[in-house]
Amino acid sequence: MILSSTAAADHPIARSPDHPIACGLYLHLPYCLSRCGYCSFVVSTDGSSAGRYREALMREVALAASDSRGESFDSVYFGGGTPSLTPPSDLVRLLEVLRTSFRVRPSAEVTLEANPEDVSEEAARRWIAAGVNRVSVGIQSFEDRELAAVERRHDAEGARRALAALASSDLSFSADLILGLPEQTARSFRESLKELCASGAGHVSVYLLETEKSKSIEADRRLHPSRYLCDDAQADLWLEMSETLRGRGYRHYEISNWSLSGRESRHNLKYWKRIPTLGLGVSAHEFWDGRRRANVSSLERYIEELARGRRPLCLDRPIGREEEARERVVLGLRLSEGVATDEIEEAIRNSEDPRLPEDYAVWKGQDLLEEASGRARLTERGFLLSNEILCRFV
């Protein structure tokens, strides 16, 4: 559905030149059966509050709907936590409330994050019946010793069964791997990547293990470095992996994401392109009306605040013009299409970092960043060092 020109004039979001009219909806479902060793998200392994939480989430939907001003949405993302633990009847109810409260397009991408142990042919049928059309499944590895080392509940055979069930369904699906797991070798990572490519997944996400986000893993790597691939080995595997995925028809469209043609994550692209999204649920973040907002990370406080009839925000601030310009560069450089060179030149001129102009020239000279057709973009080697480069523009 396209808004008329009159409607667009009434809504500053709709008339913004930065994005299509359609916005995004994110819902955080925080419950898990156990916490993985590398997890830094807000999750709970105590499901006793799940009923109260879903009721609170419904209240937040109603409050956010009054703020949406009739905007159109073409993506809904259930993240977590382990959303695949949610009973299908509750997913049906959530999606019905969302479609009643917001202008969700019939063709919207509706994504559910899932753990392999929750995936089956029957589960896929129920998710489709509920209104889900895309599943993002956390495989992480096809090696049992690597999965056990980070306390994943599934094993390699369970991962294979899950992917086979998704491949035989009508669901679009994405699968994740992690590079740098304890016990991982170059050979085991290559084998995991090979299996994933053969699974039929239209979208692949590969993340470098961030040891600093887990005290236990950080301590283990310090005490047992032989269990981990060194940084140089990980870098070599990353570049090799990117070549492998390209050869299989996957396009590297964002730092950690590859997809077959037309299978990009519509929802996640909204974050990187600064398209407004509403974030609902404990610890959820959103970008709306030119403001960055975030909900409280305490589950009990989230429920209590909504029982009082107010959104449980712990952050709500406007984005000024200078910060907006920096965001365009930092988020835009995450994408393979990069950013307009005039935008990055403006960011460099306005930076208080006196070394940035010289370092920018060095990055180009070292083949970490390239300019072509009026745009600047990170190279494959540049993606590997993206944290070091992007933080200079913040």
Short mmCIF file of C-alpha atoms in Angstrom, two decimals:
data_model
loop_
_atom_site.label_atom_id
_atom_site.label_comp_id
_atom_site.label_asym_id
_atom_site.label_seq_id
_atom_site.Cartn_x
_atom_site.Cartn_y
_atom_site.Cartn_z
CA MET A 1 0.00 0.00 0.00
CA ILE A 2 1.43 3.42 -1.00
CA LEU A 3 0.57 6.51 0.99
CA SER A 4 -0.98 9.32 -0.99
CA SER A 5 0.92 12.56 -1.38
CA THR A 6 -1.44 14.17 1.11
CA ALA A 7 -0.77 11.50 3.71
CA ALA A 8 2.94 11.76 3.10
CA ALA A 9 2.82 15.48 3.78
CA ASP A 10 1.22 14.78 7.15
CA HIS A 11 3.93 12.35 8.23
CA PRO A 12 7.55 13.46 8.47
CA ILE A 13 8.77 9.86 8.40
CA ALA A 14 6.92 9.06 5.19
CA ARG A 15 8.24 12.06 3.31
CA SER A 16 11.87 11.58 4.38
CA PRO A 17 14.16 11.00 1.38
CA ASP A 18 16.27 8.56 3.39
CA HIS A 19 14.07 5.49 3.18
CA PRO A 20 11.04 3.88 1.58
CA ILE A 21 7.72 4.56 3.23
CA ALA A 22 7.63 1.16 4.97
CA CYS A 23 9.13 0.94 8.45
CA GLY A 24 10.08 -2.02 10.67
CA LEU A 25 8.84 -3.65 13.87
CA TYR A 26 11.13 -5.51 16.28
CA LEU A 27 9.80 -7.56 19.23
CA HIS A 28 12.14 -9.00 21.86
CA LEU A 29 11.17 -12.39 23.28
CA PRO A 30 13.80 -12.94 25.98
CA TYR A 31 13.19 -16.47 27.23
CA CYS A 32 15.74 -19.28 26.77
CA LEU A 33 16.11 -22.77 28.22
CA SER A 34 19.79 -22.02 28.90
CA ARG A 35 22.31 -19.26 28.27
CA CYS A 36 25.04 -19.89 25.69
CA GLY A 37 28.62 -19.22 26.73
CA TYR A 38 29.09 -16.29 24.33
CA CYS A 39 25.70 -14.60 24.85
CA SER A 40 25.59 -10.94 25.92
CA PHE A 41 21.91 -10.29 25.18
CA VAL A 42 19.18 -9.64 27.73
CA VAL A 43 17.67 -13.10 28.21
CA SER A 44 16.02 -15.08 31.01
CA THR A 45 16.17 -18.82 31.68
CA ASP A 46 13.27 -18.51 34.16
CA GLY A 47 10.05 -18.81 32.20
CA SER A 48 7.76 -18.19 35.18
CA SER A 49 7.13 -14.60 34.08
CA ALA A 50 6.50 -15.41 30.40
CA GLY A 51 2.72 -14.96 30.62
CA ARG A 52 3.01 -11.59 32.37
CA TYR A 53 5.70 -10.54 29.91
CA ARG A 54 3.55 -11.24 26.87
CA GLU A 55 0.68 -9.26 28.41
CA ALA A 56 3.08 -6.36 29.02
CA LEU A 57 4.27 -6.63 25.44
CA MET A 58 0.68 -6.33 24.24
CA ARG A 59 0.32 -3.14 26.30
CA GLU A 60 3.46 -1.71 24.76
CA VAL A 61 2.14 -2.54 21.28
CA ALA A 62 -0.95 -0.45 22.03
CA LEU A 63 1.12 2.47 23.34
CA ALA A 64 3.53 2.37 20.40
CA ALA A 65 0.67 2.11 17.92
CA SER A 66 -0.64 5.48 19.06
CA ASP A 67 2.80 6.93 18.24
CA SER A 68 3.10 5.30 14.81
CA ARG A 69 0.67 7.76 13.19
CA GLY A 70 -0.50 5.25 10.62
CA GLU A 71 2.94 4.54 9.14
CA SER A 72 3.26 1.46 6.96
CA PHE A 73 5.43 -1.52 8.03
CA ASP A 74 6.88 -4.21 5.80
CA SER A 75 9.02 -6.16 8.27
CA VAL A 76 8.38 -7.78 11.63
CA TYR A 77 11.27 -9.40 13.49
CA PHE A 78 10.92 -11.65 16.55
CA GLY A 79 14.34 -11.65 18.24
CA GLY A 80 15.59 -12.95 21.53
CA GLY A 81 16.18 -14.89 23.55
CA THR A 82 14.77 -17.93 21.80
CA PRO A 83 11.56 -16.86 20.01
CA SER A 84 11.11 -20.40 18.66
CA LEU A 85 10.18 -21.44 22.22
CA THR A 86 7.04 -19.28 21.98
CA PRO A 87 3.92 -21.43 21.56
CA PRO A 88 2.50 -21.01 18.02
CA SER A 89 -0.83 -19.90 19.51
CA ASP A 90 0.96 -16.99 21.19
CA LEU A 91 2.68 -16.09 17.90
CA VAL A 92 -0.72 -16.06 16.22
CA ARG A 93 -2.03 -13.72 18.90
CA LEU A 94 0.99 -11.43 18.71
CA LEU A 95 0.79 -11.13 14.94
CA GLU A 96 -2.95 -10.55 15.04
CA VAL A 97 -2.46 -7.72 17.53
CA LEU A 98 0.37 -6.25 15.43
CA ARG A 99 -1.69 -6.34 12.24
CA THR A 100 -4.67 -4.81 14.06
CA SER A 101 -2.58 -2.09 15.73
CA PHE A 102 -0.21 -1.20 12.86
CA ARG A 103 -0.43 -0.95 9.10
CA VAL A 104 1.53 -4.14 8.44
CA ARG A 105 1.64 -4.87 4.74
CA PRO A 106 0.30 -8.27 3.62
CA SER A 107 3.65 -8.90 1.92
CA ALA A 108 5.68 -8.06 5.05
CA GLU A 109 8.77 -10.11 5.88
CA VAL A 110 8.02 -11.81 9.22
CA THR A 111 11.17 -13.32 10.76
CA LEU A 112 11.42 -15.67 13.73
CA GLU A 113 14.77 -16.45 15.36
CA ALA A 114 15.08 -20.15 16.18
CA ASN A 115 17.40 -22.64 17.81
CA PRO A 116 17.89 -25.91 15.90
CA GLU A 117 16.36 -28.06 18.65
CA ASP A 118 13.02 -26.26 18.17
CA VAL A 119 12.91 -26.75 14.39
CA SER A 120 10.95 -29.59 12.81
CA GLU A 121 8.67 -30.03 9.82
CA GLU A 122 5.66 -29.74 12.15
CA ALA A 123 7.05 -26.57 13.77
CA ALA A 124 7.65 -25.07 10.32
CA ARG A 125 4.02 -25.73 9.34
CA ARG A 126 2.76 -24.12 12.55
CA TRP A 127 5.00 -21.07 12.11
CA ILE A 128 3.73 -20.61 8.55
CA ALA A 129 0.13 -20.93 9.76
CA ALA A 130 0.87 -18.27 12.40
CA GLY A 131 2.11 -15.85 9.73
CA VAL A 132 5.89 -16.33 9.85
CA ASN A 133 7.60 -16.50 6.44
CA ARG A 134 11.31 -16.34 7.36
CA VAL A 135 13.35 -18.15 10.01
CA SER A 136 16.84 -17.23 11.23
CA VAL A 137 18.43 -20.30 12.81
CA GLY A 138 21.55 -20.27 14.96
CA ILE A 139 23.65 -23.20 13.76
CA GLN A 140 27.06 -21.78 14.86
CA SER A 141 28.96 -24.98 13.99
CA PHE A 142 28.60 -28.54 12.73
CA GLU A 143 31.20 -29.86 15.18
CA ASP A 144 29.94 -31.30 18.46
CA ARG A 145 33.03 -30.35 20.46
CA GLU A 146 32.72 -26.70 19.38
CA LEU A 147 29.02 -26.57 20.22
CA ALA A 148 29.61 -28.16 23.62
CA ALA A 149 32.41 -25.69 24.37
CA VAL A 150 29.95 -22.76 24.25
CA GLU A 151 27.06 -24.68 25.85
CA ARG A 152 24.80 -24.91 22.84
CA ARG A 153 21.87 -27.27 23.48
CA HIS A 154 21.92 -28.82 20.01
CA ASP A 155 24.49 -31.09 18.42
CA ALA A 156 25.67 -31.30 14.82
CA GLU A 157 23.05 -33.86 13.85
CA GLY A 158 20.34 -31.65 15.34
CA ALA A 159 21.61 -28.76 13.20
CA ARG A 160 21.38 -30.94 10.09
CA ARG A 161 17.84 -32.04 10.92
CA ALA A 162 16.75 -28.44 11.48
CA LEU A 163 18.14 -27.24 8.16
CA ALA A 164 16.60 -30.17 6.32
CA ALA A 165 13.20 -29.38 7.85
CA LEU A 166 13.46 -25.73 6.82
CA ALA A 167 14.65 -26.63 3.32
CA SER A 168 11.60 -28.84 2.81
CA SER A 169 9.21 -26.11 3.96
CA ASP A 170 7.96 -22.96 2.23
CA LEU A 171 9.93 -20.78 4.65
CA SER A 172 12.80 -18.58 3.59
CA PHE A 173 15.64 -19.20 6.02
CA SER A 174 18.94 -17.80 7.18
CA ALA A 175 21.62 -19.65 9.15
CA ASP A 176 24.46 -18.42 11.37
CA LEU A 177 28.02 -19.61 11.95
CA ILE A 178 30.63 -18.34 14.40
CA LEU A 179 34.31 -18.06 13.51
CA GLY A 180 36.72 -18.33 16.45
CA LEU A 181 34.90 -20.84 18.67
CA PRO A 182 36.95 -22.76 21.23
CA GLU A 183 38.20 -26.07 19.77
CA GLN A 184 37.64 -24.79 16.23
CA THR A 185 40.27 -25.51 13.59
CA ALA A 186 40.68 -24.17 10.06
CA ARG A 187 39.55 -27.53 8.72
CA SER A 188 36.46 -27.76 10.96
CA PHE A 189 35.38 -24.24 10.03
CA ARG A 190 35.74 -25.01 6.32
CA GLU A 191 33.63 -28.14 6.76
CA SER A 192 30.94 -26.22 8.65
CA LEU A 193 30.82 -23.60 5.92
CA LYS A 194 30.63 -26.29 3.24
CA GLU A 195 27.67 -27.96 4.98
CA LEU A 196 25.88 -24.66 5.44
CA CYS A 197 26.28 -23.73 1.77
CA ALA A 198 24.80 -27.09 0.78
CA SER A 199 21.80 -26.70 3.11
CA GLY A 200 19.71 -24.50 0.84
CA ALA A 201 19.93 -21.43 3.09
CA GLY A 202 19.29 -18.28 1.09
CA HIS A 203 21.09 -16.15 3.64
CA VAL A 204 24.25 -16.75 5.68
CA SER A 205 25.54 -14.78 8.66
CA VAL A 206 29.06 -15.36 10.00
CA TYR A 207 30.20 -13.65 13.18
CA LEU A 208 33.63 -13.43 14.77
CA LEU A 209 33.49 -14.64 18.36
CA GLU A 210 33.70 -11.60 20.62
CA THR A 211 35.56 -13.09 23.58
CA GLU A 212 35.52 -9.80 25.49
CA LYS A 213 31.73 -10.03 25.84
CA SER A 214 31.95 -13.24 27.88
CA LYS A 215 34.09 -13.31 31.02
CA SER A 216 34.24 -17.11 30.99
CA ILE A 217 35.39 -17.33 27.36
CA GLU A 218 37.82 -14.46 27.81
CA ALA A 219 39.36 -16.21 30.81
CA ASP A 220 39.46 -19.55 29.01
CA ARG A 221 41.25 -18.06 26.00
CA ARG A 222 43.81 -16.46 28.30
CA LEU A 223 44.43 -19.74 30.15
CA HIS A 224 44.14 -22.10 27.15
CA PRO A 225 45.13 -20.18 24.00
CA SER A 226 45.77 -23.42 22.11
CA ARG A 227 42.01 -24.04 22.05
CA TYR A 228 41.53 -20.97 19.85
CA LEU A 229 42.57 -19.97 16.36
CA CYS A 230 44.95 -17.01 16.47
CA ASP A 231 43.82 -13.69 15.02
CA ASP A 232 45.86 -14.12 11.83
CA ALA A 233 44.39 -17.56 11.21
CA GLN A 234 40.89 -16.17 11.69
CA ALA A 235 41.61 -13.33 9.26
CA ASP A 236 42.87 -15.76 6.62
CA LEU A 237 39.79 -17.95 7.07
CA TRP A 238 37.50 -14.93 6.83
CA LEU A 239 38.93 -13.92 3.46
CA GLU A 240 38.86 -17.53 2.24
CA MET A 241 35.26 -17.88 3.44
CA SER A 242 34.18 -14.78 1.56
CA GLU A 243 35.66 -16.19 -1.65
CA THR A 244 33.89 -19.50 -1.04
CA LEU A 245 30.53 -17.83 -0.49
CA ARG A 246 30.98 -15.66 -3.57
CA GLY A 247 31.67 -18.79 -5.59
CA ARG A 248 28.41 -20.28 -4.31
CA GLY A 249 26.43 -17.25 -5.48
CA TYR A 250 26.19 -15.38 -2.18
CA ARG A 251 26.70 -11.62 -2.23
CA HIS A 252 28.54 -10.04 0.70
CA TYR A 253 26.14 -7.16 1.35
CA GLU A 254 26.99 -6.30 4.98
CA ILE A 255 29.98 -6.93 7.24
CA SER A 256 28.66 -10.23 8.61
CA ASN A 257 25.97 -11.09 6.07
CA TRP A 258 25.82 -12.80 2.68
CA SER A 259 22.74 -13.64 0.63
CA LEU A 260 21.57 -15.10 -2.61
CA SER A 261 19.95 -12.59 -4.96
CA GLY A 262 16.89 -11.00 -3.36
CA ARG A 263 17.29 -12.87 -0.06
CA GLU A 264 18.80 -10.06 2.03
CA SER A 265 17.28 -9.44 5.45
CA ARG A 266 14.76 -6.72 4.72
CA HIS A 267 14.42 -5.91 8.41
CA ASN A 268 18.11 -5.66 9.28
CA LEU A 269 18.76 -3.46 6.26
CA LYS A 270 16.51 -0.89 7.92
CA TYR A 271 18.99 -0.51 10.79
CA TRP A 272 21.96 0.05 8.51
CA LYS A 273 20.04 2.42 6.22
CA ARG A 274 18.51 4.37 9.12
CA ILE A 275 14.95 3.48 8.18
CA PRO A 276 12.67 4.00 11.20
CA THR A 277 11.92 0.92 13.27
CA LEU A 278 9.93 0.50 16.44
CA GLY A 279 11.54 -1.71 19.12
CA LEU A 280 9.18 -3.42 21.55
CA GLY A 281 10.08 -5.58 24.53
CA VAL A 282 12.66 -5.57 27.29
CA SER A 283 15.97 -3.94 26.23
CA ALA A 284 14.62 -3.26 22.72
CA HIS A 285 16.08 -0.28 20.81
CA GLU A 286 14.35 1.85 18.22
CA PHE A 287 14.90 4.72 15.81
CA TRP A 288 11.76 6.80 15.40
CA ASP A 289 10.95 10.43 14.65
CA GLY A 290 14.66 11.20 14.51
CA ARG A 291 15.17 9.90 18.06
CA ARG A 292 17.09 6.96 19.50
CA ARG A 293 15.15 5.15 22.22
CA ALA A 294 15.79 2.08 24.34
CA ASN A 295 13.73 0.14 26.86
CA VAL A 296 14.92 -0.85 30.30
CA SER A 297 16.92 -4.10 30.50
CA SER A 298 15.28 -5.31 33.72
CA LEU A 299 12.50 -7.78 33.00
CA GLU A 300 10.58 -7.00 36.19
CA ARG A 301 10.83 -3.26 35.71
CA TYR A 302 9.68 -3.63 32.10
CA ILE A 303 6.55 -5.44 33.27
CA GLU A 304 5.95 -3.00 36.15
CA GLU A 305 6.25 0.15 34.00
CA LEU A 306 3.76 -1.16 31.47
CA ALA A 307 1.36 -2.14 34.26
CA ARG A 308 1.40 1.59 35.08
CA GLY A 309 0.47 2.38 31.49
CA ARG A 310 3.72 3.87 30.20
CA ARG A 311 6.47 2.75 27.87
CA PRO A 312 9.50 1.63 29.92
CA LEU A 313 12.12 3.82 28.26
CA CYS A 314 15.57 4.30 29.75
CA LEU A 315 16.83 6.29 26.75
CA ASP A 316 15.02 8.83 24.60
CA ARG A 317 17.09 11.47 22.86
CA PRO A 318 17.02 13.35 19.57
CA ILE A 319 19.69 12.84 16.93
CA GLY A 320 21.21 16.19 15.93
CA ARG A 321 22.46 16.99 12.44
CA GLU A 322 26.12 16.29 13.22
CA GLU A 323 25.34 12.98 14.88
CA GLU A 324 23.07 12.05 11.99
CA ALA A 325 25.92 12.69 9.55
CA ARG A 326 28.23 10.46 11.60
CA GLU A 327 25.60 7.73 11.76
CA ARG A 328 25.22 7.78 7.98
CA VAL A 329 28.92 7.10 7.60
CA VAL A 330 29.30 4.53 10.39
CA LEU A 331 26.20 2.55 9.42
CA GLY A 332 26.62 3.04 5.68
CA LEU A 333 30.17 1.70 5.66
CA ARG A 334 28.86 -1.54 7.13
CA LEU A 335 27.20 -2.17 3.75
CA SER A 336 29.03 -3.25 0.62
CA GLU A 337 27.48 -0.32 -1.25
CA GLY A 338 29.25 2.07 1.14
CA VAL A 339 28.45 5.78 1.38
CA ALA A 340 28.67 8.80 -0.88
CA THR A 341 32.20 10.23 -0.89
CA ASP A 342 30.90 13.73 -0.17
CA GLU A 343 29.29 12.43 3.03
CA ILE A 344 32.49 10.81 4.24
CA GLU A 345 34.51 13.90 3.29
CA GLU A 346 32.12 16.06 5.31
CA ALA A 347 32.45 13.69 8.28
CA ILE A 348 36.23 13.97 8.09
CA ARG A 349 36.09 17.79 7.89
CA ASN A 350 33.80 17.96 10.92
CA SER A 351 35.75 15.43 12.98
CA GLU A 352 37.72 16.57 16.02
CA ASP A 353 40.24 13.79 15.34
CA PRO A 354 43.27 15.54 13.76
CA ARG A 355 44.71 12.24 12.49
CA LEU A 356 41.59 11.11 10.64
CA PRO A 357 42.39 12.74 7.23
CA GLU A 358 45.85 11.15 7.16
CA ASP A 359 44.59 7.76 8.35
CA TYR A 360 41.79 7.81 5.77
CA ALA A 361 44.44 8.18 3.06
CA VAL A 362 46.41 5.32 4.63
CA TRP A 363 43.35 3.05 4.62
CA LYS A 364 42.92 3.67 0.91
CA GLY A 365 46.61 3.03 0.29
CA GLN A 366 46.47 -0.24 2.23
CA ASP A 367 43.45 -1.49 0.27
CA LEU A 368 41.18 -1.35 3.31
CA LEU A 369 38.90 1.22 1.74
CA GLU A 370 38.25 2.15 -1.87
CA GLU A 371 36.50 4.95 -3.75
CA ALA A 372 34.68 4.45 -7.04
CA SER A 373 31.70 6.02 -8.83
CA GLY A 374 31.28 8.67 -6.15
CA ARG A 375 31.11 6.20 -3.27
CA ALA A 376 33.49 4.99 -0.58
CA ARG A 377 33.32 1.41 0.63
CA LEU A 378 35.29 -1.03 2.74
CA THR A 379 37.09 -3.83 0.92
CA GLU A 380 37.02 -7.43 2.13
CA ARG A 381 40.21 -6.75 4.10
CA GLY A 382 38.62 -3.54 5.35
CA PHE A 383 35.61 -5.43 6.69
CA LEU A 384 38.00 -7.42 8.86
CA LEU A 385 39.20 -4.19 10.50
CA SER A 386 35.82 -2.47 10.44
CA ASN A 387 35.64 -1.94 14.22
CA GLU A 388 38.93 -0.03 14.21
CA ILE A 389 37.90 2.06 11.19
CA LEU A 390 34.27 2.79 12.06
CA CYS A 391 34.98 3.87 15.63
CA ARG A 392 37.07 6.74 14.23
CA PHE A 393 33.91 8.35 12.83
CA VAL A 394 31.83 8.07 16.00
#
